[in-house]
Amino acid sequence: MIDVIVLDFGSQYTQLVARRLREAGVYTEIYPYHTPTETLLAKNPKGIILSGGPASVYAKDAYRCDPALFNANLPLLGICYGMQLLVDTFGGAVVAAKAQEFGKAHLELLEPHPLLEGVEDLSVVWMSHADRVESLPSEFIALARSANAPFCAIAHATKPLFGLQFHPEVVHSAQGAQILKNFALEICGCRPSWDMQAFATQEIAKIQQKVGTDRILCAVSGGVDSSVVASLCYKAVGAQTEVVFVDHGLLRLGEKEQVIQMFETLNIPLHVIDASSLFLDRLKGVSAPEVKRKIIGNTFIEVFEQKAKELEQGGKIKYLAQGTLYPDVIESVSVKGPSKVIKSHHNVGGLPEKMDFVLLEPLRELFKDEVRALGAQLGLPANMLKRHPFPGPGLAIRILGAIDDDSLEIVRRADAIFIQALHDAKLYDSVWQAFCVLLNVRSVGVMGDNRTYDNTLALRAVCASDGMSAHFAPLPFDFLESVANQIINKVKGINRVVYDITSKPPGTIEWE
């Protein structure tokens, strides 16, 4: 049984709503905003949440759910666009704001209410909207306001209908998780029953049911995500799973050897393919990041299809399993609703339209820390689970512009210095992800009384909980100075090192 259904109106944060509820033990699923009410009610949910979204409710092409939903007598919570849709539906006024509001605001409580139980007055909340509620429908009351939003939290006087102008699902809303928990547990009457053990059992059963007697080719990179998928598939259907690692020539220093050792530890047979020449030939002279990602995605599929043909003596391989996570999906394509595409991930938007495989993506709606928790549940070793994320396109998207052997060598050596320094200083586990980016920007320097005209390298380290938002890691200056000195002295071709202090948003974690 589903406890809460989230209707997706295209917000980048929709899955965070489900995630926060899962953290509270509440089983939640996401559906497109246009799903018929009859279909939703057939799933016996205890509550409905309307997500935020990029549209305006007063526009002709505004996204609208089935109006019957508002009369279903189910608790319903509208967030941002969802609240504006609620107001518009019941006769209130929503207009374009004179000034867009993005960032932190303070919640001033006006009325006590179960939705805001345990929330402190002037608690910090996160705003992200260009429209505002001008006036409430007559049946609604204001529960809270902020300096720029007079109707920051609202409730219907007699029906279980509620709205929030801010985003309680993001970590910047200090007590947002408490508000969502209040809605699910106190208002909807849900009881905590969902955890990673339940998810593991559920996904293994799903894989067994879907795959049957067919075979799986599981693509692994050695990272947490694909390793967890390999473990799930192997637990579900055993030797029907062929685990394949492709060296595309864009790996970090010593990466291939680490991956081989890792799967030996897991006792999972591993096929290793060296396709570095193929990938690098196709990427020669290519500068545009989206083109890089699509070339890499297409080439991976070609290599996997060729390997599958070689393995067909054991029966045709029908499925391609890969470690796609929700942040990959939401940035690449619209999944449940009309979300905006940020960039193509090689394993989502970078895949060819036609391929011989059926995709199997059991982690598609999870975040990195949830995957780590799942991996621990499956028995994966801690040193594997704590590895920083490494993108499938590898160093191709950490070299701005065209890729060549010299650039790859520079990034590999610099990255190894940076990561080892983090380990030595016991800082590695305190950051979400750390890496180097070769900017291909040259500048004048002085080394040994001689003029140099060499490249600039950026260090990037961020703190995050789920990858949907991130803040640059405040690494000590003396540490950064030491790393910069080591790189300049040991890596030929670099004479300047900078540190990226951009958060997400407005930037992304990777540069390309």
Coordinates of C-alpha atoms in Angstrom, one line a residue:
M1 CA 0.0 0.0 0.0
I2 CA 1.2 3.5 -0.9
D3 CA 1.1 5.9 2.1
V4 CA 1.5 9.2 0.2
I5 CA 1.4 10.0 -3.6
V6 CA 3.4 13.0 -4.9
L7 CA 2.1 14.5 -8.1
D8 CA 5.0 15.9 -10.2
F9 CA 4.4 19.3 -11.8
G10 CA 8.0 19.6 -13.0
S11 CA 10.0 20.7 -9.9
Q12 CA 13.7 19.9 -9.8
Y13 CA 13.0 19.0 -6.1
T14 CA 10.0 16.6 -6.6
Q15 CA 11.9 13.5 -5.6
L16 CA 13.2 15.3 -2.5
V17 CA 9.6 15.3 -1.2
A18 CA 9.4 11.6 -1.6
R19 CA 12.8 11.2 -0.1
R20 CA 12.0 13.2 3.1
L21 CA 8.9 11.1 3.6
R22 CA 10.9 7.9 3.1
E23 CA 13.3 9.2 5.8
A24 CA 10.3 9.3 8.1
G25 CA 9.5 5.7 7.2
V26 CA 6.6 6.7 4.9
Y27 CA 6.3 4.8 1.6
T28 CA 5.9 7.3 -1.2
E29 CA 5.5 7.1 -4.9
I30 CA 5.6 9.8 -7.6
Y31 CA 3.1 10.1 -10.5
P32 CA 2.7 12.6 -13.3
Y33 CA 0.4 15.6 -12.5
H34 CA -2.2 14.5 -15.1
T35 CA -2.8 11.1 -13.6
P36 CA -6.6 10.5 -13.3
T37 CA -8.0 10.7 -9.8
E38 CA -9.6 7.3 -10.2
T39 CA -6.2 5.8 -10.9
L40 CA -4.7 7.5 -7.8
L41 CA -7.5 6.5 -5.5
A42 CA -7.3 2.9 -6.6
K43 CA -3.9 2.8 -4.9
N44 CA -5.5 3.7 -1.6
P45 CA -3.1 6.5 -0.6
K46 CA -3.6 8.3 2.7
G47 CA -2.5 11.6 1.4
I48 CA -1.6 13.6 -1.8
I49 CA 1.2 16.2 -2.3
L50 CA 1.3 18.6 -5.3
S51 CA 4.9 19.5 -6.1
G52 CA 6.3 22.7 -7.2
G53 CA 6.9 23.5 -10.9
P54 CA 8.2 26.0 -13.5
A55 CA 4.8 27.1 -14.8
S56 CA 2.4 29.8 -13.8
V57 CA -1.2 28.9 -12.9
Y58 CA -2.6 31.9 -14.7
A59 CA -1.0 30.9 -18.0
K60 CA -3.2 29.3 -20.8
D61 CA -1.0 26.2 -20.8
A62 CA -0.7 25.9 -17.1
Y63 CA -0.3 22.3 -15.7
R64 CA -3.4 21.2 -13.9
C65 CA -4.3 18.0 -12.2
D66 CA -7.7 16.3 -12.4
P67 CA -10.1 18.7 -10.6
A68 CA -11.9 15.7 -9.0
L69 CA -8.8 15.3 -6.8
F70 CA -9.8 18.4 -4.7
N71 CA -13.1 16.7 -3.8
A72 CA -11.7 13.3 -2.9
N73 CA -11.7 14.1 0.8
L74 CA -8.0 13.1 1.1
P75 CA -5.5 15.2 2.9
L76 CA -3.7 17.3 0.2
L77 CA -0.7 19.5 0.5
G78 CA 0.4 21.9 -2.3
I79 CA 4.0 23.1 -2.4
C80 CA 4.9 26.3 -4.2
Y81 CA 3.2 25.8 -7.6
G82 CA 1.0 23.2 -5.9
M83 CA -0.2 25.8 -3.4
Q84 CA -0.8 28.4 -6.1
L85 CA -2.8 25.8 -8.0
L86 CA -4.9 25.1 -4.9
V87 CA -5.5 28.9 -4.4
D88 CA -6.4 29.4 -8.1
T89 CA -8.8 26.4 -8.1
F90 CA -10.8 27.7 -5.2
G91 CA -11.1 31.3 -6.5
G92 CA -8.1 33.1 -5.0
A93 CA -5.7 35.3 -6.9
V94 CA -2.2 34.4 -8.1
V95 CA -0.1 37.0 -9.9
A96 CA 3.4 37.6 -11.1
A97 CA 5.6 38.8 -8.3
K98 CA 7.2 42.2 -8.7
A99 CA 10.4 40.6 -7.7
Q100 CA 11.3 37.0 -7.9
E101 CA 12.1 35.3 -4.6
F102 CA 14.9 32.8 -4.4
G103 CA 16.8 31.8 -1.2
K104 CA 16.2 32.0 2.5
A105 CA 13.3 33.6 4.3
H106 CA 11.9 33.4 7.8
L107 CA 8.6 31.8 8.7
E108 CA 6.5 34.0 11.0
L109 CA 3.8 31.8 12.6
L110 CA 0.3 33.3 12.7
E111 CA -2.0 30.4 13.8
P112 CA -1.3 27.1 15.7
H113 CA -1.9 24.1 13.5
P114 CA -1.0 20.4 13.4
L115 CA 0.9 21.0 10.1
L116 CA 3.3 23.4 11.8
E117 CA 3.5 21.5 15.1
G118 CA 7.1 21.7 16.5
V119 CA 8.1 24.4 14.1
E120 CA 9.8 27.4 15.7
D121 CA 8.7 31.0 14.9
L122 CA 11.1 32.7 12.4
S123 CA 12.4 29.3 11.3
V124 CA 14.4 29.5 8.0
V125 CA 12.6 28.3 4.9
W126 CA 13.7 28.1 1.3
M127 CA 11.9 30.2 -1.4
S128 CA 12.0 29.6 -5.1
H129 CA 9.2 31.3 -6.9
A130 CA 8.4 34.1 -9.4
D131 CA 4.6 34.2 -8.7
R132 CA 2.8 35.1 -5.5
V133 CA -0.6 34.6 -3.9
E134 CA -2.4 38.0 -4.0
S135 CA -5.5 36.9 -2.1
L136 CA -6.8 33.7 -0.5
P137 CA -10.1 32.0 -1.3
S138 CA -12.7 32.8 1.3
E139 CA -12.5 29.3 2.8
F140 CA -8.8 29.4 3.5
I141 CA -6.8 30.9 6.4
A142 CA -3.2 32.0 6.6
L143 CA -1.1 29.9 9.0
A144 CA 2.2 31.7 8.5
R145 CA 3.9 34.5 6.5
S146 CA 7.3 35.8 5.5
A147 CA 8.6 39.2 4.7
N148 CA 7.8 38.9 1.0
A149 CA 5.0 36.2 1.1
P150 CA 1.9 37.2 3.2
F151 CA 0.5 33.7 2.6
C152 CA 3.4 31.5 3.3
A153 CA 1.4 28.6 4.8
I154 CA -2.3 28.2 4.4
A155 CA -5.1 25.8 5.3
H156 CA -8.8 25.3 4.3
A157 CA -11.2 26.0 7.2
T158 CA -13.1 22.7 6.9
K159 CA -11.3 20.4 4.4
P160 CA -7.9 18.7 4.8
L161 CA -6.3 21.0 2.2
F162 CA -3.0 22.8 2.9
G163 CA -0.4 24.9 1.0
L164 CA 3.2 26.0 1.5
Q165 CA 4.7 28.7 -0.6
F166 CA 8.2 27.6 0.3
H167 CA 10.0 24.2 -0.3
P168 CA 10.1 22.1 2.9
E169 CA 11.8 19.3 1.0
V170 CA 15.2 21.0 0.6
V171 CA 17.8 21.0 3.4
H172 CA 17.8 24.8 3.5
S173 CA 14.3 24.8 5.1
A174 CA 15.5 24.2 8.6
Q175 CA 12.3 22.4 9.8
G176 CA 10.9 21.5 6.5
A177 CA 11.3 17.7 7.1
Q178 CA 9.3 18.2 10.4
I179 CA 6.4 19.8 8.4
L180 CA 6.3 17.0 5.9
K181 CA 6.4 14.5 8.7
N182 CA 3.5 16.3 10.4
F183 CA 1.5 16.1 7.2
A184 CA 2.2 12.4 6.7
L185 CA 2.0 11.1 10.3
E186 CA -0.3 13.5 12.1
I187 CA -2.7 14.6 9.3
C188 CA -2.7 11.6 7.0
G189 CA -2.4 9.1 9.8
C190 CA 0.5 7.2 8.2
R191 CA 2.7 4.9 10.3
P192 CA 6.4 4.5 9.7
S193 CA 7.1 1.1 8.1
W194 CA 9.5 1.7 5.1
D195 CA 13.3 1.4 5.3
M196 CA 16.2 0.2 3.1
Q197 CA 15.8 -3.4 4.2
A198 CA 12.2 -3.2 2.9
F199 CA 13.5 -1.6 -0.3
A200 CA 16.1 -4.2 -0.9
T201 CA 13.6 -7.1 -0.5
Q202 CA 11.1 -5.3 -2.7
E203 CA 13.7 -4.6 -5.5
I204 CA 15.1 -8.1 -5.5
A205 CA 11.6 -9.5 -5.9
K206 CA 10.9 -7.0 -8.7
I207 CA 14.1 -8.0 -10.6
Q208 CA 13.2 -11.7 -10.2
Q209 CA 9.7 -11.1 -11.5
K210 CA 10.7 -8.9 -14.4
V211 CA 13.7 -10.9 -15.6
G212 CA 12.4 -14.4 -15.1
T213 CA 14.7 -16.8 -17.0
D214 CA 16.2 -14.0 -19.1
R215 CA 19.8 -12.7 -18.7
I216 CA 21.2 -9.4 -17.6
L217 CA 24.3 -7.5 -18.6
C218 CA 25.2 -5.3 -15.7
A219 CA 27.4 -2.3 -16.5
V220 CA 29.7 -1.3 -13.7
S221 CA 32.2 1.5 -13.2
G222 CA 33.5 0.5 -9.8
G223 CA 31.5 3.3 -8.2
V224 CA 28.9 2.9 -5.4
D225 CA 25.8 3.0 -7.7
S226 CA 26.7 0.4 -10.2
S227 CA 28.3 -1.9 -7.6
V228 CA 25.1 -1.9 -5.6
V229 CA 23.1 -2.6 -8.8
A230 CA 25.4 -5.5 -9.5
S231 CA 24.9 -6.9 -6.0
L232 CA 21.1 -6.5 -6.3
C233 CA 21.0 -8.3 -9.6
Y234 CA 23.4 -11.1 -8.4
K235 CA 21.3 -11.6 -5.3
A236 CA 18.1 -11.7 -7.4
V237 CA 19.1 -14.0 -10.3
G238 CA 22.7 -15.1 -9.7
A239 CA 24.6 -16.4 -12.7
Q240 CA 22.0 -14.9 -15.1
T241 CA 23.9 -11.7 -14.5
E242 CA 27.0 -10.9 -16.5
V243 CA 28.9 -8.0 -14.9
V244 CA 30.9 -5.9 -17.3
F245 CA 33.5 -3.2 -16.7
V246 CA 34.7 -1.1 -19.6
D247 CA 37.9 0.9 -19.6
H248 CA 37.1 3.8 -21.8
G249 CA 40.4 5.5 -21.4
L250 CA 38.9 8.2 -19.2
L251 CA 39.6 6.6 -15.8
R252 CA 41.5 8.0 -12.9
L253 CA 45.0 6.8 -12.0
G254 CA 44.9 3.1 -11.0
E255 CA 41.1 2.9 -11.3
K256 CA 40.9 -0.3 -13.4
E257 CA 43.0 -2.2 -10.9
Q258 CA 40.9 -1.0 -8.0
V259 CA 37.7 -2.1 -9.7
I260 CA 39.0 -5.6 -10.4
Q261 CA 40.1 -6.0 -6.8
M262 CA 36.8 -4.7 -5.6
F263 CA 34.7 -7.3 -7.4
E264 CA 37.1 -10.1 -6.4
T265 CA 36.2 -9.0 -2.8
L266 CA 32.5 -9.3 -3.6
N267 CA 33.0 -12.7 -5.2
I268 CA 31.1 -11.5 -8.3
P269 CA 32.7 -12.6 -11.7
L270 CA 33.7 -9.6 -13.7
H271 CA 34.3 -9.2 -17.5
V272 CA 36.9 -6.4 -18.2
I273 CA 37.0 -4.8 -21.6
D274 CA 39.7 -2.4 -22.8
A275 CA 37.9 0.0 -25.3
S276 CA 40.0 3.0 -24.6
S277 CA 41.2 3.4 -28.2
L278 CA 37.6 3.3 -29.5
F279 CA 36.4 6.0 -27.1
L280 CA 39.4 8.3 -27.5
D281 CA 39.3 8.1 -31.3
R282 CA 35.6 9.1 -31.3
L283 CA 36.2 12.0 -28.9
K284 CA 39.2 13.4 -30.7
G285 CA 38.7 17.1 -31.4
V286 CA 35.3 17.2 -29.7
S287 CA 34.8 20.2 -27.3
A288 CA 31.1 20.5 -26.7
P289 CA 30.2 18.8 -23.4
E290 CA 26.7 17.6 -24.5
V291 CA 28.3 16.0 -27.6
K292 CA 31.0 14.3 -25.5
R293 CA 28.3 12.8 -23.2
K294 CA 26.3 11.5 -26.2
I295 CA 29.3 10.0 -27.9
I296 CA 30.3 8.3 -24.7
G297 CA 26.7 7.0 -24.0
N298 CA 26.4 5.7 -27.6
T299 CA 29.8 4.0 -27.6
F300 CA 29.1 2.3 -24.2
I301 CA 26.0 0.8 -25.7
E302 CA 27.9 -0.4 -28.8
V303 CA 30.5 -2.1 -26.6
F304 CA 27.9 -3.7 -24.4
E305 CA 25.9 -5.0 -27.4
Q306 CA 29.1 -6.5 -28.8
K307 CA 29.9 -8.2 -25.5
A308 CA 26.4 -9.5 -25.2
K309 CA 26.7 -11.2 -28.6
E310 CA 29.9 -12.9 -27.4
L311 CA 28.1 -14.2 -24.3
E312 CA 25.0 -15.4 -26.1
Q313 CA 26.0 -19.0 -26.0
G314 CA 24.4 -19.0 -22.5
G315 CA 21.2 -17.5 -23.9
K316 CA 20.2 -14.1 -25.3
I317 CA 20.9 -11.2 -22.9
K318 CA 17.8 -9.1 -22.8
Y319 CA 18.5 -6.5 -20.0
L320 CA 21.1 -3.8 -19.4
A321 CA 21.3 -3.0 -15.7
Q322 CA 23.0 0.3 -14.8
G323 CA 23.4 2.5 -11.7
T324 CA 21.2 5.5 -12.7
L325 CA 20.2 7.6 -9.8
Y326 CA 17.5 10.2 -9.5
P327 CA 19.8 13.3 -9.7
D328 CA 21.0 11.9 -13.1
V329 CA 17.5 11.5 -14.3
I330 CA 16.0 14.8 -13.2
E331 CA 18.9 16.7 -14.8
S332 CA 18.7 14.8 -18.0
V333 CA 15.0 14.1 -18.9
S334 CA 11.5 14.8 -17.6
V335 CA 10.6 11.6 -15.7
K336 CA 7.3 12.0 -14.0
G337 CA 6.4 15.5 -15.0
P338 CA 7.5 18.6 -17.1
S339 CA 10.8 19.2 -15.4
K340 CA 13.5 21.2 -17.2
V341 CA 16.6 19.4 -18.7
I342 CA 19.8 20.7 -17.1
K343 CA 22.4 18.4 -18.9
S344 CA 22.5 14.9 -20.4
H345 CA 24.0 12.2 -18.3
H346 CA 25.7 9.6 -20.4
N347 CA 23.5 6.8 -19.0
V348 CA 20.2 8.8 -19.4
G349 CA 20.0 11.6 -22.0
G350 CA 23.2 10.3 -23.6
L351 CA 21.8 6.9 -24.6
P352 CA 20.9 6.2 -28.2
E353 CA 17.2 6.1 -29.1
K354 CA 17.5 2.5 -30.4
M355 CA 19.4 -0.3 -28.7
D356 CA 19.2 -4.0 -28.3
F357 CA 18.6 -3.9 -24.5
V358 CA 15.8 -3.3 -22.2
L359 CA 17.0 -1.0 -19.4
L360 CA 16.9 -2.2 -15.8
E361 CA 17.5 0.7 -13.3
P362 CA 16.5 -0.4 -9.8
L363 CA 18.1 2.8 -8.2
R364 CA 16.4 5.2 -10.6
E365 CA 14.5 7.0 -7.8
L366 CA 17.1 7.0 -5.1
F367 CA 19.8 9.4 -4.0
K368 CA 23.5 8.7 -3.3
D369 CA 23.2 8.5 0.4
E370 CA 20.2 6.2 0.1
V371 CA 22.2 4.0 -2.2
R372 CA 25.1 3.8 0.3
A373 CA 22.5 2.7 3.0
L374 CA 21.2 0.1 0.6
G375 CA 24.8 -1.1 -0.1
A376 CA 25.4 -1.5 3.6
Q377 CA 22.2 -3.5 3.8
L378 CA 23.5 -5.8 1.0
G379 CA 26.8 -6.3 2.8
L380 CA 29.1 -4.2 0.6
P381 CA 32.4 -3.1 2.3
A382 CA 32.6 0.3 3.9
N383 CA 35.6 1.4 1.7
M384 CA 33.5 0.8 -1.4
L385 CA 30.5 2.6 -0.1
K386 CA 32.5 5.7 1.0
R387 CA 34.0 6.3 -2.5
H388 CA 33.2 9.7 -3.9
P389 CA 30.9 9.8 -6.9
F390 CA 32.8 9.5 -10.3
P391 CA 30.8 10.3 -13.4
G392 CA 30.4 7.7 -16.1
P393 CA 32.0 10.0 -18.8
G394 CA 35.0 10.1 -16.5
L395 CA 37.7 12.7 -17.1
A396 CA 36.1 13.7 -20.4
I397 CA 33.9 16.2 -18.5
R398 CA 36.8 17.3 -16.3
I399 CA 38.8 18.6 -19.3
L400 CA 37.2 21.7 -20.7
G401 CA 37.4 21.5 -24.5
A402 CA 39.0 18.8 -26.6
I403 CA 40.6 15.7 -25.0
D404 CA 44.1 14.5 -25.7
D405 CA 46.7 12.3 -24.0
D406 CA 48.6 15.2 -22.4
S407 CA 45.4 16.6 -20.9
L408 CA 44.4 13.2 -19.5
E409 CA 47.8 12.7 -18.0
I410 CA 47.7 16.1 -16.3
V411 CA 44.2 15.6 -14.8
R412 CA 45.0 12.0 -13.7
R413 CA 48.2 13.0 -11.9
A414 CA 46.7 16.2 -10.3
D415 CA 43.6 14.3 -9.2
A416 CA 45.7 11.6 -7.5
I417 CA 47.6 14.3 -5.6
F418 CA 44.4 16.0 -4.5
I419 CA 42.6 12.9 -3.4
Q420 CA 45.6 11.4 -1.6
A421 CA 46.1 14.8 0.3
L422 CA 42.4 14.6 1.4
H423 CA 43.0 11.1 2.7
D424 CA 46.2 12.1 4.5
A425 CA 44.6 15.1 6.1
K426 CA 41.5 12.9 7.1
L427 CA 39.3 15.2 5.1
Y428 CA 38.1 12.8 2.4
D429 CA 35.1 11.5 4.3
S430 CA 34.0 15.1 5.3
V431 CA 33.3 16.1 1.6
W432 CA 30.7 14.7 -0.8
Q433 CA 32.9 14.8 -3.9
A434 CA 36.3 16.2 -4.8
F435 CA 38.1 16.4 -8.1
C436 CA 40.3 18.5 -10.5
V437 CA 39.2 20.3 -13.7
L438 CA 41.6 21.2 -16.4
L439 CA 40.4 24.6 -17.6
N440 CA 42.5 24.9 -20.8
V441 CA 43.1 28.5 -19.9
R442 CA 46.7 29.5 -20.1
S443 CA 48.4 32.3 -18.1
V444 CA 51.8 33.7 -17.4
G445 CA 53.8 32.4 -14.5
V446 CA 57.3 32.5 -13.1
M447 CA 59.1 29.3 -12.2
G448 CA 62.9 29.2 -11.4
D449 CA 63.3 32.8 -12.7
N450 CA 61.9 31.7 -16.1
R451 CA 58.6 32.8 -17.7
T452 CA 56.0 30.1 -18.1
Y453 CA 52.8 30.1 -20.1
D454 CA 50.9 27.1 -18.8
N455 CA 47.5 25.8 -17.9
T456 CA 45.2 26.5 -15.0
L457 CA 43.7 23.7 -12.9
A458 CA 40.6 24.1 -10.7
L459 CA 40.1 22.2 -7.5
R460 CA 36.5 21.4 -6.7
A461 CA 35.2 19.9 -3.4
V462 CA 31.6 20.1 -2.2
C463 CA 29.5 19.1 0.7
A464 CA 26.0 17.6 0.0
S465 CA 23.5 15.1 1.3
D466 CA 21.9 14.0 -1.9
G467 CA 23.5 15.8 -4.8
M468 CA 20.5 17.9 -5.7
S469 CA 22.0 20.8 -4.0
A470 CA 25.6 21.3 -2.7
H471 CA 27.8 23.9 -1.0
F472 CA 31.5 24.3 -1.7
A473 CA 33.6 22.6 1.0
P474 CA 35.4 25.1 3.3
L475 CA 38.7 23.3 3.1
P476 CA 41.5 24.9 5.2
F477 CA 43.6 27.5 3.3
D478 CA 46.9 25.9 4.4
F479 CA 45.6 22.5 3.0
L480 CA 44.7 24.1 -0.3
E481 CA 48.0 25.9 -0.5
S482 CA 49.9 22.6 0.1
V483 CA 47.9 20.8 -2.6
A484 CA 48.4 23.7 -5.1
N485 CA 52.2 23.6 -4.4
Q486 CA 52.3 19.8 -4.9
I487 CA 50.4 20.0 -8.2
I488 CA 52.5 22.8 -9.6
N489 CA 55.7 21.2 -8.6
K490 CA 54.9 17.6 -9.7
V491 CA 52.5 18.0 -12.7
K492 CA 54.2 19.4 -15.8
G493 CA 52.0 21.9 -17.7
I494 CA 50.3 23.5 -14.7
N495 CA 51.4 26.9 -13.3
R496 CA 48.2 28.1 -11.6
V497 CA 45.7 26.4 -9.3
V498 CA 42.3 27.9 -8.3
Y499 CA 39.6 26.7 -5.9
D500 CA 36.0 26.7 -7.0
I501 CA 33.7 28.2 -4.4
T502 CA 30.4 27.9 -6.4
S503 CA 27.5 26.2 -4.8
K504 CA 24.7 24.2 -6.5
P505 CA 22.6 26.0 -7.5
P506 CA 23.6 28.2 -9.4
G507 CA 26.3 25.9 -10.6
T508 CA 26.3 22.1 -11.0
I509 CA 28.7 19.9 -9.1
E510 CA 30.6 18.8 -12.3
W511 CA 31.7 21.6 -14.6
E512 CA 30.4 19.9 -17.8

